[in-house]
Short mmCIF file of C-alpha atoms in Angstrom, two decimals:
data_model
loop_
_atom_site.label_atom_id
_atom_site.label_comp_id
_atom_site.label_asym_id
_atom_site.label_seq_id
_atom_site.Cartn_x
_atom_site.Cartn_y
_atom_site.Cartn_z
CA MET A 266 6.96 17.51 22.26
CA ALA A 267 4.40 18.73 19.78
CA THR A 268 1.66 20.82 21.29
CA GLY A 269 -1.87 20.55 20.01
CA ALA A 270 -3.00 22.21 16.82
CA SER A 271 -6.14 24.26 16.46
CA ILE A 272 -8.84 23.18 14.03
CA GLU A 273 -11.20 25.68 12.52
CA ALA A 274 -13.93 24.88 10.02
CA LYS A 275 -16.55 27.18 8.50
CA GLY A 276 -19.58 26.08 6.53
CA LEU A 277 -18.04 22.66 6.01
CA THR A 278 -20.24 20.65 3.62
CA LYS A 279 -19.82 17.35 1.82
CA VAL A 280 -21.93 16.07 -1.05
CA TYR A 281 -20.91 12.73 -2.57
CA GLY A 282 -21.62 12.34 -6.27
CA GLU A 283 -23.39 14.67 -8.63
CA GLY A 284 -26.81 15.18 -10.19
CA PRO A 285 -29.86 13.22 -9.04
CA SER A 286 -27.73 10.50 -7.36
CA ALA A 287 -25.86 13.06 -5.27
CA TYR A 288 -25.84 12.35 -1.56
CA HIS A 289 -25.65 15.22 0.88
CA ALA A 290 -23.64 13.66 3.71
CA LEU A 291 -22.66 16.56 5.90
CA GLY A 292 -23.16 20.11 6.85
CA PRO A 293 -22.88 22.88 6.76
CA ILE A 294 -21.06 22.74 10.11
CA ASP A 295 -18.69 25.07 11.92
CA LEU A 296 -15.93 23.79 14.19
CA ASP A 297 -13.64 25.73 16.45
CA ILE A 298 -11.33 23.41 18.34
CA ALA A 299 -8.67 24.94 20.56
CA PRO A 300 -5.10 23.62 20.76
CA GLY A 301 -4.97 20.68 23.15
CA GLU A 302 -8.73 20.34 23.39
CA PHE A 303 -10.48 16.98 23.51
CA VAL A 304 -13.67 17.24 21.45
CA SER A 305 -16.15 14.49 20.71
CA LEU A 306 -18.63 14.34 17.89
CA ILE A 307 -21.61 12.23 18.80
CA GLY A 308 -24.51 11.40 16.54
CA PRO A 309 -26.59 8.65 14.98
CA SER A 310 -25.02 6.51 12.26
CA GLY A 311 -25.01 8.10 8.84
CA CYS A 312 -24.89 11.63 10.22
CA GLY A 313 -21.56 12.42 8.60
CA LYS A 314 -19.31 12.06 11.66
CA SER A 315 -16.73 10.01 9.78
CA THR A 316 -16.94 12.38 6.83
CA THR A 317 -16.09 15.25 9.18
CA LEU A 318 -12.92 13.43 10.20
CA LEU A 319 -11.87 12.86 6.59
CA LEU A 320 -12.47 16.52 5.71
CA VAL A 321 -10.62 17.83 8.75
CA SER A 322 -7.58 15.71 7.89
CA GLY A 323 -7.68 16.80 4.25
CA LEU A 324 -8.06 13.18 3.13
CA GLU A 325 -11.30 14.00 1.31
CA PRO A 326 -12.01 17.32 -0.39
CA GLN A 327 -14.98 19.27 0.96
CA THR A 328 -17.78 20.36 -1.34
CA ALA A 329 -18.09 23.75 0.31
CA GLY A 330 -16.64 25.64 3.25
CA THR A 331 -13.12 25.86 4.62
CA VAL A 332 -10.92 23.97 7.05
CA ALA A 333 -7.86 25.51 8.65
CA VAL A 334 -5.39 23.76 10.92
CA ASP A 335 -3.30 26.10 13.06
CA GLY A 336 -4.68 28.93 10.94
CA LYS A 337 -3.46 27.45 7.64
CA PRO A 338 -6.21 26.49 5.16
CA LEU A 339 -6.05 22.84 4.09
CA THR A 340 -5.43 21.97 0.47
CA ALA A 341 -3.79 18.56 0.83
CA PRO A 342 -3.83 15.74 3.43
CA ILE A 343 -2.15 16.92 6.63
CA SER A 344 0.65 14.73 7.89
CA ASP A 345 1.06 16.10 11.42
CA VAL A 346 -1.72 13.81 12.53
CA GLY A 347 -2.46 10.33 13.85
CA ILE A 348 -5.59 8.49 12.79
CA VAL A 349 -7.36 5.56 14.44
CA PHE A 350 -10.36 3.86 12.85
CA GLN A 351 -12.85 1.41 14.29
CA ASP A 352 -10.94 -1.45 12.70
CA HIS A 353 -7.35 -1.59 13.84
CA LEU A 354 -6.15 -1.68 10.20
CA LEU A 355 -2.86 -3.19 11.24
CA LEU A 356 -0.75 -4.88 8.61
CA GLU A 357 -1.04 -8.61 9.15
CA PHE A 358 2.46 -9.20 7.81
CA ARG A 359 4.16 -6.98 10.37
CA THR A 360 4.67 -7.55 14.06
CA ALA A 361 3.06 -5.12 16.51
CA MET A 362 6.30 -3.15 16.83
CA LYS A 363 6.91 -3.10 13.10
CA ASN A 364 3.36 -1.90 12.52
CA VAL A 365 4.09 1.07 14.75
CA MET A 366 7.49 1.60 13.14
CA LEU A 367 5.80 1.94 9.74
CA GLN A 368 5.43 5.62 10.71
CA GLN A 369 9.21 5.92 11.06
CA GLU A 370 9.91 4.06 7.80
CA ILE A 371 7.49 6.04 5.67
CA ARG A 372 8.20 9.41 7.24
CA ARG A 373 11.95 8.62 7.28
CA LEU A 374 12.28 9.67 10.92
CA ASP A 375 15.17 8.86 13.21
CA ARG A 376 14.92 5.17 13.90
CA LYS A 377 16.36 5.10 17.40
CA ARG A 378 14.30 8.00 18.70
CA ILE A 379 11.03 6.60 17.33
CA GLU A 380 11.84 3.13 18.60
CA GLU A 381 12.30 4.56 22.08
CA ARG A 382 8.99 6.38 21.83
CA ALA A 383 7.34 3.19 20.60
CA HIS A 384 8.63 1.26 23.60
CA THR A 385 7.37 3.96 25.96
CA LEU A 386 3.95 3.89 24.30
CA PHE A 387 3.84 0.10 24.46
CA ALA A 388 4.51 0.31 28.17
CA ARG A 389 1.89 3.02 28.69
CA LEU A 390 -0.68 1.05 26.73
CA GLY A 391 -0.03 -2.27 28.48
CA LEU A 392 1.52 -3.83 25.43
CA GLU A 393 4.78 -5.12 26.93
CA GLY A 394 5.60 -8.51 25.52
CA ALA A 395 3.46 -7.97 22.44
CA GLU A 396 6.19 -6.25 20.41
CA GLN A 397 7.18 -9.25 18.33
CA ARG A 398 3.69 -10.68 17.91
CA TYR A 399 1.71 -10.57 14.71
CA PRO A 400 -1.79 -9.04 14.78
CA TRP A 401 -3.46 -12.47 14.60
CA GLN A 402 -1.70 -13.36 17.84
CA LEU A 403 -3.23 -10.40 19.70
CA SER A 404 -6.68 -9.87 21.22
CA GLY A 405 -9.02 -7.27 19.74
CA GLY A 406 -8.27 -4.81 22.53
CA MET A 407 -4.51 -5.19 22.10
CA ARG A 408 -4.74 -4.71 18.36
CA GLN A 409 -6.56 -1.44 18.90
CA ARG A 410 -3.92 -0.39 21.44
CA VAL A 411 -1.21 -1.06 18.84
CA SER A 412 -3.23 1.01 16.41
CA ILE A 413 -3.29 3.87 18.93
CA ALA A 414 0.47 3.54 19.44
CA ARG A 415 0.92 3.77 15.66
CA ALA A 416 -1.13 6.97 15.61
CA LEU A 417 0.95 8.57 18.35
CA VAL A 418 4.51 7.33 17.83
CA HIS A 419 5.54 10.23 15.58
CA ASP A 420 4.25 12.72 18.16
CA PRO A 421 1.63 14.43 15.99
CA SER A 422 -0.16 17.53 17.21
CA MET A 423 -3.56 16.14 16.35
CA LEU A 424 -5.25 12.80 16.94
CA LEU A 425 -8.33 11.85 14.91
CA MET A 426 -10.29 8.86 16.14
CA ASP A 427 -13.28 7.37 14.35
CA GLU A 428 -15.19 5.13 16.77
CA PRO A 429 -11.92 3.62 17.93
CA PHE A 430 -13.50 1.49 20.65
CA GLY A 431 -16.64 0.56 18.73
CA ALA A 432 -15.55 -3.01 18.11
CA LEU A 433 -14.41 -3.73 21.67
CA ASP A 434 -16.26 -5.28 24.56
CA ALA A 435 -17.55 -2.99 27.35
CA ILE A 436 -14.89 -3.92 29.91
CA THR A 437 -11.98 -3.45 27.51
CA ARG A 438 -13.58 -0.22 26.32
CA THR A 439 -13.67 1.27 29.82
CA GLN A 440 -10.01 0.41 30.44
CA ILE A 441 -8.76 1.66 27.09
CA ARG A 442 -10.79 4.85 27.56
CA HIS A 443 -8.91 5.49 30.79
CA ASP A 444 -5.54 4.66 29.21
CA LEU A 445 -6.22 7.08 26.38
CA GLU A 446 -7.23 9.81 28.84
CA MET A 447 -4.00 9.34 30.81
CA LEU A 448 -1.93 9.56 27.62
CA TRP A 449 -3.81 12.66 26.56
CA LEU A 450 -3.34 14.31 29.96
CA ASP A 451 0.43 13.94 29.50
CA THR A 452 0.65 15.21 25.95
CA ARG A 453 -2.39 17.47 25.46
CA LYS A 454 -2.72 16.81 21.78
CA THR A 455 -5.81 18.11 20.06
CA VAL A 456 -8.24 15.20 19.77
CA LEU A 457 -11.30 14.90 17.57
CA PHE A 458 -13.09 11.82 18.77
CA ILE A 459 -16.01 10.35 16.89
CA THR A 460 -18.36 8.06 18.75
CA HIS A 461 -21.92 7.07 19.26
CA SER A 462 -21.38 6.20 22.88
CA ILE A 463 -22.57 8.86 25.32
CA GLU A 464 -20.38 7.35 28.02
CA GLU A 465 -17.25 7.62 25.89
CA ALA A 466 -18.06 11.14 24.76
CA VAL A 467 -18.74 12.44 28.28
CA GLY A 468 -16.00 10.29 29.83
CA LEU A 469 -13.26 11.65 27.62
CA SER A 470 -14.15 15.08 26.32
CA ASP A 471 -13.76 18.70 27.25
CA ARG A 472 -16.59 19.42 24.87
CA VAL A 473 -19.20 17.25 23.18
CA LEU A 474 -20.78 18.27 19.87
CA VAL A 475 -24.11 16.59 19.21
CA MET A 476 -24.99 16.00 15.58
CA SER A 477 -28.35 15.53 13.87
CA LYS A 478 -29.24 12.81 11.40
CA GLY A 479 -27.71 13.12 7.90
CA PRO A 480 -26.94 15.54 6.45
CA GLY A 481 -25.46 16.15 9.87
CA THR A 482 -25.34 19.53 11.48
CA ILE A 483 -24.27 20.42 15.01
CA VAL A 484 -27.37 20.85 17.12
CA ASP A 485 -25.95 21.05 20.62
CA GLU A 486 -22.67 21.80 22.29
CA ILE A 487 -21.98 20.62 25.83
CA ARG A 488 -18.97 21.64 27.89
CA ILE A 489 -18.09 18.73 30.17
CA ASP A 490 -17.09 19.96 33.58
CA LEU A 491 -15.87 16.83 35.35
CA PRO A 492 -12.55 16.44 37.16
CA ARG A 493 -9.83 14.39 35.44
CA PRO A 494 -8.83 11.63 35.36
CA ARG A 495 -12.39 10.47 35.22
CA PRO A 496 -13.44 7.25 36.94
CA ALA A 497 -14.47 3.95 35.37
CA HIS A 498 -17.99 4.32 36.69
CA LEU A 499 -19.16 7.75 35.51
CA GLY A 500 -22.54 7.26 37.15
CA GLU A 501 -21.07 8.34 40.47
CA TYR A 502 -21.22 11.94 39.21
CA PRO A 503 -24.68 13.51 39.19
CA GLU A 504 -23.39 15.78 36.39
CA PHE A 505 -22.86 12.74 34.20
CA ALA A 506 -26.54 11.86 34.47
CA ALA A 507 -27.43 15.44 33.58
CA TYR A 508 -25.17 15.46 30.48
CA ALA A 509 -26.48 12.09 29.36
CA LYS A 510 -30.07 13.22 29.87
CA ARG A 511 -29.43 16.31 27.78
CA ILE A 512 -27.98 14.26 24.89
CA TYR A 513 -30.84 11.73 25.04
CA ALA A 514 -33.34 14.59 25.03
CA THR A 515 -31.70 16.14 21.97
CA PHE A 516 -31.79 12.81 20.13
CA GLU A 517 -35.44 12.32 21.06
CA LYS A 518 -36.32 15.80 19.90
CA LEU A 519 -34.58 15.12 16.58
CA GLY A 520 -36.41 11.82 16.16
CA VAL A 521 -33.25 9.73 16.47
CA TYR A 522 -34.99 7.91 19.29
CA GLN A 523 -38.65 7.08 18.95
CA PHE A 524 -39.84 5.59 22.22
CA HIS A 525 -43.57 5.19 22.71
CA MET B 140 17.02 -23.19 30.74
CA THR B 141 15.37 -26.45 31.75
CA THR B 142 12.03 -25.41 30.33
CA GLY B 143 13.84 -24.37 27.15
CA ALA B 144 15.47 -27.77 26.82
CA ARG B 145 12.20 -29.52 27.50
CA GLY B 146 10.41 -27.35 24.96
CA TRP B 147 13.01 -28.34 22.43
CA SER B 148 12.64 -32.05 23.08
CA ILE B 149 8.85 -31.78 22.83
CA ARG B 150 9.26 -30.06 19.52
CA ALA B 151 11.73 -32.72 18.38
CA ARG B 152 9.27 -35.44 19.27
CA ALA B 153 6.47 -33.67 17.45
CA PHE B 154 8.78 -33.45 14.47
CA ASP B 155 9.43 -37.20 14.65
CA GLY B 156 5.70 -37.79 14.72
CA ARG B 157 5.17 -35.64 11.68
CA VAL B 158 7.99 -37.38 9.79
CA LEU B 159 6.39 -40.71 10.61
CA ALA B 160 2.99 -39.56 9.40
CA GLY B 161 4.33 -37.63 6.43
CA ILE B 162 6.87 -40.05 4.98
CA VAL B 163 6.60 -43.53 6.45
CA TYR B 164 2.86 -43.98 5.99
CA PRO B 165 2.77 -42.89 2.34
CA LEU B 166 5.77 -45.12 1.58
CA LEU B 167 4.00 -47.99 3.29
CA ALA B 168 0.87 -47.35 1.24
CA ILE B 169 2.89 -47.26 -1.99
CA ALA B 170 4.64 -50.51 -1.03
CA ILE B 171 1.29 -52.21 -0.44
CA VAL B 172 -0.13 -50.97 -3.77
CA PHE B 173 2.99 -52.10 -5.64
CA GLY B 174 2.91 -55.47 -3.86
CA LEU B 175 -0.73 -56.09 -4.84
CA TRP B 176 0.00 -54.87 -8.36
CA GLU B 177 2.98 -57.26 -8.70
CA GLY B 178 0.89 -60.14 -7.34
CA VAL B 179 -2.12 -59.60 -9.60
CA ILE B 180 0.00 -59.22 -12.77
CA ARG B 181 1.94 -62.39 -11.92
CA LEU B 182 -1.24 -64.29 -11.03
CA PHE B 183 -2.97 -63.52 -14.33
CA ASP B 184 0.26 -63.56 -16.31
CA VAL B 185 -0.35 -60.19 -18.00
CA PRO B 186 2.26 -59.49 -20.71
CA VAL B 187 4.72 -56.68 -20.02
CA TRP B 188 3.77 -54.69 -23.16
CA LEU B 189 0.24 -54.38 -21.82
CA VAL B 190 0.81 -53.66 -18.12
CA PRO B 191 4.31 -53.84 -16.65
CA LYS B 192 4.94 -55.11 -13.13
CA PRO B 193 6.53 -52.78 -10.57
CA SER B 194 9.59 -55.07 -10.65
CA ASP B 195 9.87 -54.42 -14.41
CA PHE B 196 9.84 -50.65 -14.25
CA LEU B 197 11.56 -50.20 -10.90
CA GLY B 198 14.49 -52.24 -12.16
CA ARG B 199 14.44 -50.28 -15.37
CA PHE B 200 14.30 -47.05 -13.40
CA ALA B 201 17.60 -47.97 -11.73
CA THR B 202 19.38 -48.88 -14.98
CA GLU B 203 18.01 -45.88 -16.90
CA LEU B 204 18.69 -43.46 -14.06
CA PRO B 205 21.23 -41.27 -15.96
CA THR B 206 18.89 -40.93 -18.96
CA LEU B 207 15.90 -40.20 -16.73
CA ALA B 208 17.86 -37.69 -14.67
CA ALA B 209 19.02 -35.86 -17.80
CA ALA B 210 15.46 -35.74 -19.14
CA ALA B 211 14.11 -34.62 -15.75
CA TRP B 212 16.74 -31.87 -15.60
CA ALA B 213 15.82 -30.60 -19.09
CA THR B 214 12.14 -30.60 -18.12
CA SER B 215 12.86 -28.84 -14.81
CA VAL B 216 14.86 -26.08 -16.50
CA ARG B 217 11.92 -25.40 -18.83
CA ILE B 218 9.46 -25.35 -15.94
CA PHE B 219 11.76 -22.99 -14.05
CA PHE B 220 12.18 -20.44 -16.82
CA GLY B 221 8.58 -20.64 -18.02
CA PHE B 222 7.30 -20.20 -14.47
CA LEU B 223 9.71 -17.38 -13.70
CA LEU B 224 8.67 -15.58 -16.88
CA GLY B 225 5.00 -16.13 -16.01
CA VAL B 226 5.34 -14.60 -12.55
CA ALA B 227 7.63 -11.80 -13.75
CA VAL B 228 5.06 -10.71 -16.35
CA ALA B 229 1.85 -11.47 -14.44
CA VAL B 230 2.58 -9.54 -11.21
CA PRO B 231 3.52 -6.17 -12.76
CA LEU B 232 0.71 -6.54 -15.30
CA ALA B 233 -1.76 -7.24 -12.50
CA LEU B 234 -0.64 -4.08 -10.74
CA ALA B 235 -0.98 -2.06 -13.94
CA LEU B 236 -4.46 -3.45 -14.63
CA VAL B 237 -5.65 -2.70 -11.11
CA SER B 238 -4.11 0.79 -11.08
CA ILE B 239 -5.23 1.97 -14.53
CA PRO B 240 -8.99 1.46 -15.02
CA ALA B 241 -8.84 2.16 -18.77
CA LEU B 242 -6.20 -0.52 -19.20
CA GLU B 243 -8.34 -3.00 -17.31
CA ARG B 244 -11.44 -2.24 -19.37
CA GLY B 245 -9.47 -2.65 -22.59
CA LEU B 246 -7.21 -5.56 -21.76
CA TYR B 247 -9.11 -7.68 -19.29
CA PRO B 248 -11.62 -9.14 -21.79
CA VAL B 249 -8.70 -10.15 -24.00
CA ILE B 250 -7.01 -11.77 -21.04
CA VAL B 251 -10.19 -13.63 -20.06
CA PHE B 252 -10.52 -14.87 -23.64
CA LEU B 253 -6.91 -16.07 -23.72
CA ASN B 254 -7.36 -17.71 -20.34
CA ILE B 255 -10.44 -19.66 -21.44
CA MET B 256 -8.70 -20.84 -24.60
CA PRO B 257 -6.81 -24.13 -24.06
CA LYS B 258 -3.15 -23.12 -24.06
CA THR B 259 -1.96 -26.26 -25.87
CA VAL B 260 -3.65 -25.22 -29.15
CA ILE B 261 -0.97 -22.56 -29.43
CA GLY B 262 1.63 -25.36 -29.54
CA PRO B 263 1.60 -25.98 -33.31
CA ILE B 264 1.80 -22.21 -33.95
CA LEU B 265 4.73 -21.91 -31.60
CA ILE B 266 6.45 -24.79 -33.43
CA VAL B 267 6.21 -22.81 -36.67
CA TRP B 268 7.64 -19.77 -34.97
CA PHE B 269 10.35 -21.30 -32.81
CA GLY B 270 10.93 -24.80 -34.21
CA ILE B 271 11.30 -28.00 -32.21
CA GLY B 272 13.15 -27.16 -29.03
CA PRO B 273 12.99 -25.83 -25.50
CA MET B 274 11.43 -22.48 -26.47
CA VAL B 275 7.99 -23.99 -27.23
CA ALA B 276 7.92 -25.73 -23.85
CA VAL B 277 9.04 -22.61 -21.99
CA LEU B 278 6.35 -20.52 -23.67
CA ILE B 279 3.59 -23.04 -23.01
CA VAL B 280 4.64 -23.23 -19.37
CA PHE B 281 4.61 -19.44 -19.31
CA LEU B 282 1.05 -19.34 -20.65
CA MET B 283 -0.13 -22.07 -18.29
CA CYS B 284 1.03 -20.37 -15.11
CA PHE B 285 0.63 -16.76 -16.26
CA PHE B 286 -3.16 -16.61 -15.86
CA PRO B 287 -3.66 -18.01 -12.38
CA VAL B 288 -0.89 -15.72 -11.08
CA LEU B 289 -2.38 -12.71 -12.89
CA VAL B 290 -5.92 -13.26 -11.64
CA ASP B 291 -4.86 -13.90 -8.04
CA ALA B 292 -2.38 -11.01 -8.02
CA MET B 293 -5.15 -8.69 -9.22
CA SER B 294 -7.47 -9.72 -6.43
CA GLY B 295 -4.53 -9.36 -4.04
CA PHE B 296 -3.78 -5.80 -5.09
CA ARG B 297 -7.46 -4.99 -4.73
CA ALA B 298 -7.75 -6.55 -1.30
CA VAL B 299 -6.15 -3.63 0.57
CA ASP B 300 -8.68 -1.82 2.77
CA PRO B 301 -9.17 1.68 1.33
CA ARG B 302 -9.08 3.18 4.83
CA LEU B 303 -5.53 1.88 5.13
CA HIS B 304 -4.72 4.23 2.27
CA TYR B 305 -6.09 7.07 4.38
CA ILE B 306 -3.58 6.19 7.07
CA THR B 307 -0.64 5.90 4.66
CA ARG B 308 -1.61 9.14 2.94
CA SER B 309 -1.68 10.88 6.31
CA MET B 310 1.88 9.59 6.74
CA GLY B 311 2.74 11.31 3.49
CA ALA B 312 3.59 8.01 1.78
CA THR B 313 4.59 8.13 -1.88
CA SER B 314 2.86 5.65 -4.15
CA PHE B 315 6.07 3.64 -4.35
CA GLN B 316 6.23 3.47 -0.53
CA THR B 317 2.60 2.36 -0.41
CA PHE B 318 3.37 -0.34 -2.94
CA ARG B 319 6.57 -1.49 -1.29
CA HIS B 320 5.35 -1.46 2.31
CA ILE B 321 1.68 -2.26 1.96
CA ARG B 322 0.25 -3.40 -1.34
CA LEU B 323 2.97 -5.88 -2.29
CA PRO B 324 3.23 -7.70 1.05
CA ALA B 325 -0.55 -7.53 1.54
CA SER B 326 -1.13 -9.17 -1.82
CA MET B 327 1.58 -11.78 -1.29
CA PRO B 328 -0.76 -14.52 0.01
CA HIS B 329 -2.91 -14.08 -3.11
CA ILE B 330 0.07 -14.06 -5.47
CA TYR B 331 1.44 -17.10 -3.70
CA SER B 332 -1.77 -19.10 -4.05
CA GLY B 333 -1.75 -18.20 -7.75
CA MET B 334 1.82 -19.45 -7.94
CA ARG B 335 0.86 -22.75 -6.32
CA ILE B 336 -1.82 -23.34 -8.93
CA GLY B 337 0.58 -22.10 -11.60
CA ILE B 338 3.34 -24.57 -10.77
CA ILE B 339 0.96 -27.52 -11.04
CA LYS B 340 -0.25 -26.27 -14.40
CA ALA B 341 3.36 -25.67 -15.43
CA VAL B 342 4.29 -29.32 -14.95
CA GLU B 343 1.27 -30.39 -16.95
CA GLY B 344 2.08 -27.85 -19.67
CA VAL B 345 5.72 -28.79 -20.00
CA ILE B 346 4.94 -32.48 -20.53
CA ILE B 347 2.34 -31.70 -23.20
CA ALA B 348 4.76 -29.30 -24.89
CA GLU B 349 7.43 -31.98 -24.88
CA PHE B 350 4.98 -34.49 -26.34
CA ILE B 351 4.35 -32.29 -29.35
CA ALA B 352 7.57 -30.42 -29.91
CA SER B 353 10.75 -31.49 -28.22
CA ASN B 354 13.94 -33.44 -28.57
CA ALA B 355 14.64 -33.66 -24.86
CA GLY B 356 12.85 -33.83 -21.53
CA LEU B 357 10.54 -36.32 -19.86
CA GLY B 358 7.62 -35.73 -22.24
CA HIS B 359 9.90 -36.49 -25.15
CA LEU B 360 11.24 -39.60 -23.37
CA ILE B 361 7.72 -40.91 -22.72
CA MET B 362 6.63 -40.21 -26.31
CA ARG B 363 9.68 -42.02 -27.71
CA ALA B 364 9.14 -44.99 -25.39
CA SER B 365 5.51 -45.07 -26.56
CA SER B 366 6.53 -45.38 -30.21
CA TYR B 367 8.66 -48.42 -29.29
CA MET B 368 5.86 -49.86 -27.11
CA ASP B 369 8.40 -49.72 -24.28
CA MET B 370 5.90 -49.91 -21.39
CA PRO B 371 8.38 -50.11 -18.50
CA LEU B 372 10.23 -46.99 -19.73
CA MET B 373 6.92 -45.11 -20.03
CA PHE B 374 6.14 -45.95 -16.43
CA CYS B 375 9.66 -44.82 -15.48
CA GLY B 376 8.91 -41.50 -17.20
CA LEU B 377 5.65 -41.25 -15.30
CA ILE B 378 7.37 -41.78 -11.96
CA ALA B 379 10.14 -39.32 -12.85
CA THR B 380 7.52 -36.71 -13.79
CA ALA B 381 5.75 -37.22 -10.49
CA ILE B 382 9.07 -36.75 -8.67
CA VAL B 383 9.75 -33.51 -10.58
CA ALA B 384 6.27 -32.27 -9.67
CA LEU B 385 6.82 -33.19 -6.02
CA ILE B 386 10.15 -31.36 -5.94
CA PHE B 387 8.63 -28.20 -7.43
CA ASN B 388 5.78 -28.43 -4.95
CA ALA B 389 8.24 -28.70 -2.07
CA ILE B 390 10.18 -25.70 -3.40
CA MET B 391 6.91 -23.74 -3.47
CA THR B 392 6.23 -24.65 0.17
CA LEU B 393 9.68 -23.38 1.15
CA LEU B 394 9.19 -20.27 -0.95
CA GLY B 395 5.94 -19.63 0.93
CA ARG B 396 7.83 -19.58 4.21
CA VAL B 397 10.41 -17.17 2.80
CA LEU B 398 7.83 -14.84 1.21
CA MET B 399 5.40 -14.90 4.12
CA PRO B 400 7.24 -15.48 7.39
CA TRP B 401 4.27 -13.99 9.23
CA ALA B 402 1.74 -16.59 8.11
CA ARG B 403 0.28 -18.75 10.86
CA ARG B 404 1.46 -22.31 10.59
CA VAL B 405 -0.92 -24.93 11.85
#
């Protein structure tokens, strides 16, 4: 089983376009994520959270700064990774199982081994019986679960998630948050989790990085010291209220929130 | 097991219901129209060279069946090859246009111009080049169905969510793998709807081509019957053409199920 990779970024900056129409989307930011760590990036929309994910995976080139995964500087997209976006991005013409098995087909991995892993993941994610269904036959929550299975089936050392539960209802979100935490506890992959939900960030992470409005920089870093697995109702911990208060205060100070 | 058997019988009954609605009712409607038609023509004693009665051309249809079948076959072969050529050229060209921006900027205006131009005006030029024969019909069919397939295939190849490419690139997919596993199947519904429009245009195109430049086929048969004022035979040709169009339409429906087994069927 792959252990988590470390992610290190220094002075990471992204500017889209050139000249007067150039848009400074991110940075400079520094990241130092330990192997097996669960780190959330939380910030207002347009702060460059998603850009961070694309730079860290090598899918977009950075304008300045460096990214290194497991100590190796990135020059091309990394493949030892699973990615989940807010939209499930499943292929409508493949069944749930075949969507997950796309990883095996494209990476040319051993079919039997990956199929076994896929079945295990389906069971862990409450997807039994959905294997042969097409995405349009699944609920929004199940589609996103299939998308998570697709990101994990090849046992990558890093999981990048960009607001993966953003399109789900609150009840589904709480359940899927727990299911993801349980999976993570078993495998300890490095996770970079992008969200604008304080509850998700605190509920899942070892560490929460709070970002400012665009061009985003990291303005606060909070180590979350809550026992795992964490409960559905985080409010039962007084620490949760303290963490949430600290994030709200940071956002208010930055002018993200303007309450009068 | 019992639920399985019951499920099957429910499905069988639903199938019967659909057959009833899909075949019996239209046939009934046609029978009523033909009956009224026969009655009115007999009542006012309209001569056969002006408007034939259903009894005139249905009887003729039976006696001329071998001739009609031969003509329908010739027409079908031209539709088939013209359509095949159209799809075989349009789909790769669509991919090339979408993938190479310079090619699109250069070629697309030309394609739009050719698309707006009525395809039949090329007929006389094609006659000079290829003479009277099947080639003119095949090429006109090709032109008729080429454009709808091209335009829809292009929008299909564009329809893939760019973030999906992030996921495939993180899998280390080659561009051929991305095409084979994602772009082609994802664009299939678009290509297919272009093909459905294309096949209708193909039938129209082949008949026009056979009007102007052919020595075989249903268009030729209708044109010849017209020069003899043979009204019943012209109506036979019309019915045979409609049957050819229906058959091609049915083939397209089956093809849709083969190409897109995942599509939801209502």
